[in-house]
Amino acid sequence: MRILILGPQGSGKGTQAKRIAAAYGAPHVATGDILRAAVSNGSEFGKQVRPILERGDLVPDDLMIELIRERLADEDTFVLDGFPRTVAQAEALDAMLDEIGKPLDAVILLRVSDEVATERLHRRAVEEGRSDDTSEVISNRLRLYHELTELVVDRYQLAGIEVIVDGEQSMDDVFASVQDALEGVVAGR
Ligand code: ADP
């Protein structure tokens, strides 16, 4: 299965992506994790993106597209989490997958309100101490989601491959809803 998971920060996207990846035996490709690993190993690329992550801004599209092109080159299946965040990234992804004849099987959108997302992110800030979980940076990340990533959500909705899941349920209930949706996709093949 080639699955894309979309949703705002605090929607539980990372948690669900990991569970889906484990259930379907597909690698979890999370751009946030890849970027944070680059920052912590101090590579040139890491040094370049570090201030961007700290502000909660977006890494330039060309860098992200190249990163994903390399990362997905040899994968037949994946659960993609954190990419695409802009229409340019989505266009590049679609072209890339089209070229190699490996279209997405499903796009899952985890829907949560800003209130719930913000509350969860503040809680995670206390629990995990992620450096981009400060109030100002959280609101910047959510603002960019609404401004840019929602256009990506609209794009896949128009393409008719998006399934909306209520992300405000408990983690287990969200996962059950995701599994139902994916079973529908498998059955429809
Ligand atoms: P969250 O969705 O909780 O903000 P992520 O772990 O997905 O966090 O990403 C952390 C940061 O990495 C983002 O705030 C952004 O700076 C950068 N990033 C991740 N994916 C992308 C992407 N596709 N395009 C641009 N920047 C990205």
Short mmCIF file of N, CA, C and O and ligand atoms in Angstrom, two decimals, residues 7-11 13-14 30-36 49-61 63-65 67-68 81-86 89 121 124 130 132-133 137-138 140-142 144-145 149, ligand 1:
data_model
loop_
_atom_site.label_atom_id
_atom_site.label_comp_id
_atom_site.label_asym_id
_atom_site.label_seq_id
_atom_site.Cartn_x
_atom_site.Cartn_y
_atom_site.Cartn_z
N GLY A 7 -3.03 16.02 7.79
CA GLY A 7 -3.76 16.52 8.95
C GLY A 7 -2.91 17.57 9.62
O GLY A 7 -1.69 17.59 9.43
N PRO A 8 -3.54 18.45 10.39
CA PRO A 8 -2.76 19.51 11.02
C PRO A 8 -1.86 18.97 12.12
O PRO A 8 -2.03 17.83 12.57
N GLN A 9 -0.92 19.79 12.52
CA GLN A 9 -0.09 19.48 13.67
C GLN A 9 -1.02 19.20 14.85
O GLN A 9 -1.98 19.92 15.06
N GLY A 10 -0.75 18.13 15.58
CA GLY A 10 -1.61 17.83 16.73
C GLY A 10 -2.78 16.94 16.36
O GLY A 10 -3.62 16.60 17.19
N SER A 11 -2.86 16.51 15.11
CA SER A 11 -3.98 15.65 14.70
C SER A 11 -3.70 14.19 15.05
O SER A 11 -4.58 13.35 14.91
N LYS A 13 -1.24 12.57 13.58
CA LYS A 13 -0.77 12.04 12.30
C LYS A 13 0.43 11.09 12.44
O LYS A 13 0.44 10.01 11.88
N GLY A 14 1.43 11.53 13.21
CA GLY A 14 2.64 10.72 13.38
C GLY A 14 2.33 9.37 14.03
O GLY A 14 2.80 8.31 13.58
N ALA A 30 8.60 9.92 7.38
CA ALA A 30 8.13 11.14 8.03
C ALA A 30 9.17 12.24 7.83
O ALA A 30 10.28 12.14 8.34
N THR A 31 8.79 13.26 7.06
CA THR A 31 9.78 14.30 6.75
C THR A 31 10.26 15.03 8.00
O THR A 31 11.44 15.38 8.08
N GLY A 32 9.37 15.24 8.97
CA GLY A 32 9.80 15.91 10.20
C GLY A 32 10.91 15.11 10.89
O GLY A 32 11.91 15.67 11.34
N ASP A 33 10.75 13.79 10.95
CA ASP A 33 11.76 12.93 11.59
C ASP A 33 13.08 12.98 10.80
O ASP A 33 14.16 13.05 11.39
N ILE A 34 12.97 12.95 9.48
CA ILE A 34 14.18 12.98 8.64
C ILE A 34 14.92 14.31 8.86
O ILE A 34 16.15 14.33 9.04
N LEU A 35 14.16 15.40 8.91
CA LEU A 35 14.79 16.72 9.09
C LEU A 35 15.40 16.86 10.48
O LEU A 35 16.51 17.36 10.63
N ARG A 36 14.67 16.38 11.49
CA ARG A 36 15.22 16.48 12.86
C ARG A 36 16.48 15.62 13.00
O ARG A 36 17.43 16.01 13.69
N VAL A 49 18.75 23.64 7.51
CA VAL A 49 17.31 23.62 7.83
C VAL A 49 17.00 23.94 9.29
O VAL A 49 15.86 24.27 9.62
N ARG A 50 17.99 23.86 10.15
CA ARG A 50 17.74 24.05 11.59
C ARG A 50 16.98 25.34 11.94
O ARG A 50 15.95 25.28 12.64
N PRO A 51 17.44 26.53 11.46
CA PRO A 51 16.70 27.74 11.82
C PRO A 51 15.27 27.74 11.28
O PRO A 51 14.37 28.32 11.91
N ILE A 52 15.06 27.08 10.16
CA ILE A 52 13.72 27.02 9.56
C ILE A 52 12.79 26.22 10.47
O ILE A 52 11.66 26.63 10.79
N LEU A 53 13.27 25.06 10.94
CA LEU A 53 12.47 24.24 11.85
C LEU A 53 12.19 24.97 13.15
O LEU A 53 11.10 24.90 13.70
N GLU A 54 13.21 25.69 13.63
CA GLU A 54 13.03 26.40 14.91
C GLU A 54 11.96 27.48 14.83
O GLU A 54 11.29 27.77 15.81
N ARG A 55 11.80 28.07 13.66
CA ARG A 55 10.75 29.09 13.49
C ARG A 55 9.41 28.47 13.16
O ARG A 55 8.39 29.17 13.16
N GLY A 56 9.40 27.19 12.82
CA GLY A 56 8.15 26.55 12.39
C GLY A 56 7.80 26.94 10.97
O GLY A 56 6.65 26.82 10.54
N ASP A 57 8.78 27.42 10.21
CA ASP A 57 8.54 27.75 8.81
C ASP A 57 8.70 26.49 7.96
O ASP A 57 9.07 25.44 8.47
N LEU A 58 8.47 26.64 6.65
CA LEU A 58 8.61 25.49 5.77
C LEU A 58 9.97 25.49 5.09
O LEU A 58 10.45 26.53 4.62
N VAL A 59 10.57 24.33 5.01
CA VAL A 59 11.81 24.14 4.25
C VAL A 59 11.43 24.35 2.77
O VAL A 59 10.35 23.93 2.35
N PRO A 60 12.30 25.03 1.99
CA PRO A 60 11.95 25.30 0.59
C PRO A 60 11.55 24.04 -0.19
O PRO A 60 12.12 22.96 0.02
N ASP A 61 10.57 24.23 -1.08
CA ASP A 61 10.02 23.10 -1.85
C ASP A 61 11.09 22.31 -2.59
O ASP A 61 11.05 21.08 -2.60
N LEU A 63 14.19 21.73 -1.98
CA LEU A 63 14.96 20.84 -1.09
C LEU A 63 14.12 19.64 -0.67
O LEU A 63 14.58 18.50 -0.65
N MET A 64 12.85 19.91 -0.32
CA MET A 64 11.97 18.83 0.14
C MET A 64 11.67 17.84 -0.98
O MET A 64 11.61 16.63 -0.76
N ILE A 65 11.47 18.36 -2.17
CA ILE A 65 11.12 17.49 -3.30
C ILE A 65 12.30 16.56 -3.61
O ILE A 65 12.12 15.36 -3.81
N LEU A 67 14.62 15.65 -1.49
CA LEU A 67 14.74 14.71 -0.36
C LEU A 67 13.77 13.53 -0.53
O LEU A 67 14.14 12.36 -0.37
N ILE A 68 12.54 13.84 -0.89
CA ILE A 68 11.52 12.79 -1.04
C ILE A 68 11.79 11.92 -2.27
O ILE A 68 11.62 10.71 -2.26
N ASP A 81 4.25 10.84 5.59
CA ASP A 81 3.75 11.69 6.68
C ASP A 81 4.57 12.98 6.71
O ASP A 81 5.77 12.95 6.93
N GLY A 82 3.91 14.12 6.45
CA GLY A 82 4.62 15.41 6.50
C GLY A 82 4.93 15.98 5.13
O GLY A 82 5.42 17.10 5.02
N PHE A 83 4.64 15.25 4.11
CA PHE A 83 4.88 15.67 2.74
C PHE A 83 3.75 15.09 1.89
O PHE A 83 3.42 13.91 2.07
N PRO A 84 3.15 15.83 0.98
CA PRO A 84 3.38 17.22 0.60
C PRO A 84 2.66 18.21 1.51
O PRO A 84 1.56 17.94 1.99
N ARG A 85 3.30 19.35 1.71
CA ARG A 85 2.70 20.41 2.53
C ARG A 85 2.29 21.61 1.68
O ARG A 85 1.66 22.53 2.20
N THR A 86 2.70 21.63 0.42
CA THR A 86 2.33 22.73 -0.49
C THR A 86 1.86 22.11 -1.81
O THR A 86 2.16 20.94 -2.09
N GLN A 89 4.70 20.85 -3.88
CA GLN A 89 5.19 19.54 -3.43
C GLN A 89 4.24 18.43 -3.90
O GLN A 89 4.68 17.35 -4.31
N LEU A 121 -0.85 20.09 21.25
CA LEU A 121 0.54 20.50 21.01
C LEU A 121 1.16 21.10 22.26
O LEU A 121 2.33 20.87 22.56
N ARG A 124 2.04 18.22 24.47
CA ARG A 124 3.24 17.54 23.99
C ARG A 124 4.50 18.36 24.30
O ARG A 124 5.55 17.80 24.59
N ARG A 130 9.79 19.27 22.58
CA ARG A 130 10.26 19.52 21.23
C ARG A 130 10.46 21.02 21.05
O ARG A 130 9.61 21.82 21.42
N ASP A 132 10.23 23.01 18.69
CA ASP A 132 9.30 23.82 17.88
C ASP A 132 7.88 23.78 18.46
O ASP A 132 6.93 24.13 17.79
N ASP A 133 7.75 23.37 19.71
CA ASP A 133 6.44 23.33 20.35
C ASP A 133 6.23 24.51 21.31
O ASP A 133 5.58 24.36 22.34
N VAL A 137 5.60 29.41 17.86
CA VAL A 137 5.95 28.52 16.75
C VAL A 137 4.76 27.61 16.40
O VAL A 137 4.48 27.36 15.23
N ILE A 138 4.04 27.15 17.42
CA ILE A 138 2.84 26.32 17.18
C ILE A 138 1.85 27.10 16.33
O ILE A 138 1.31 26.60 15.35
N ASN A 140 2.39 29.56 14.32
CA ASN A 140 2.94 29.71 12.96
C ASN A 140 2.72 28.44 12.14
O ASN A 140 2.30 28.48 10.98
N ARG A 141 2.98 27.28 12.75
CA ARG A 141 2.83 26.01 12.03
C ARG A 141 1.37 25.78 11.64
O ARG A 141 1.07 25.34 10.52
N LEU A 142 0.44 26.09 12.55
CA LEU A 142 -0.98 25.90 12.22
C LEU A 142 -1.43 26.89 11.15
O LEU A 142 -2.21 26.54 10.26
N LEU A 144 0.43 28.11 8.73
CA LEU A 144 0.93 27.61 7.44
C LEU A 144 0.11 26.42 6.96
O LEU A 144 -0.12 26.26 5.76
N TYR A 145 -0.35 25.60 7.90
CA TYR A 145 -1.20 24.48 7.51
C TYR A 145 -2.46 25.01 6.81
O TYR A 145 -2.83 24.55 5.74
N THR A 149 -1.26 24.02 3.31
CA THR A 149 -1.48 22.56 3.22
C THR A 149 -2.94 22.23 2.96
O THR A 149 -3.25 21.21 2.35
P1 ADP B 1 4.42 19.11 12.65
O1 ADP B 1 3.54 18.58 11.55
O2 ADP B 1 4.05 18.64 14.01
O3 ADP B 1 4.65 20.60 12.58
P2 ADP B 1 6.69 17.65 11.49
O4 ADP B 1 7.45 16.75 12.38
O5 ADP B 1 5.88 17.04 10.37
O6 ADP B 1 5.85 18.54 12.44
O7 ADP B 1 7.67 18.72 10.81
C1 ADP B 1 8.52 19.54 11.59
C2 ADP B 1 9.05 20.70 10.75
O8 ADP B 1 9.81 20.19 9.64
C3 ADP B 1 8.01 21.61 10.11
O9 ADP B 1 7.55 22.60 11.00
C4 ADP B 1 8.80 22.19 8.92
O10 ADP B 1 9.70 23.20 9.36
C5 ADP B 1 9.66 21.02 8.47
N1 ADP B 1 9.00 20.20 7.42
C6 ADP B 1 8.58 18.91 7.53
N2 ADP B 1 8.03 18.48 6.38
C7 ADP B 1 8.12 19.52 5.50
C8 ADP B 1 7.72 19.72 4.15
N3 ADP B 1 7.10 18.76 3.46
N4 ADP B 1 7.96 20.94 3.59
C9 ADP B 1 8.57 21.90 4.26
N5 ADP B 1 8.97 21.80 5.53
C10 ADP B 1 8.74 20.63 6.16
#
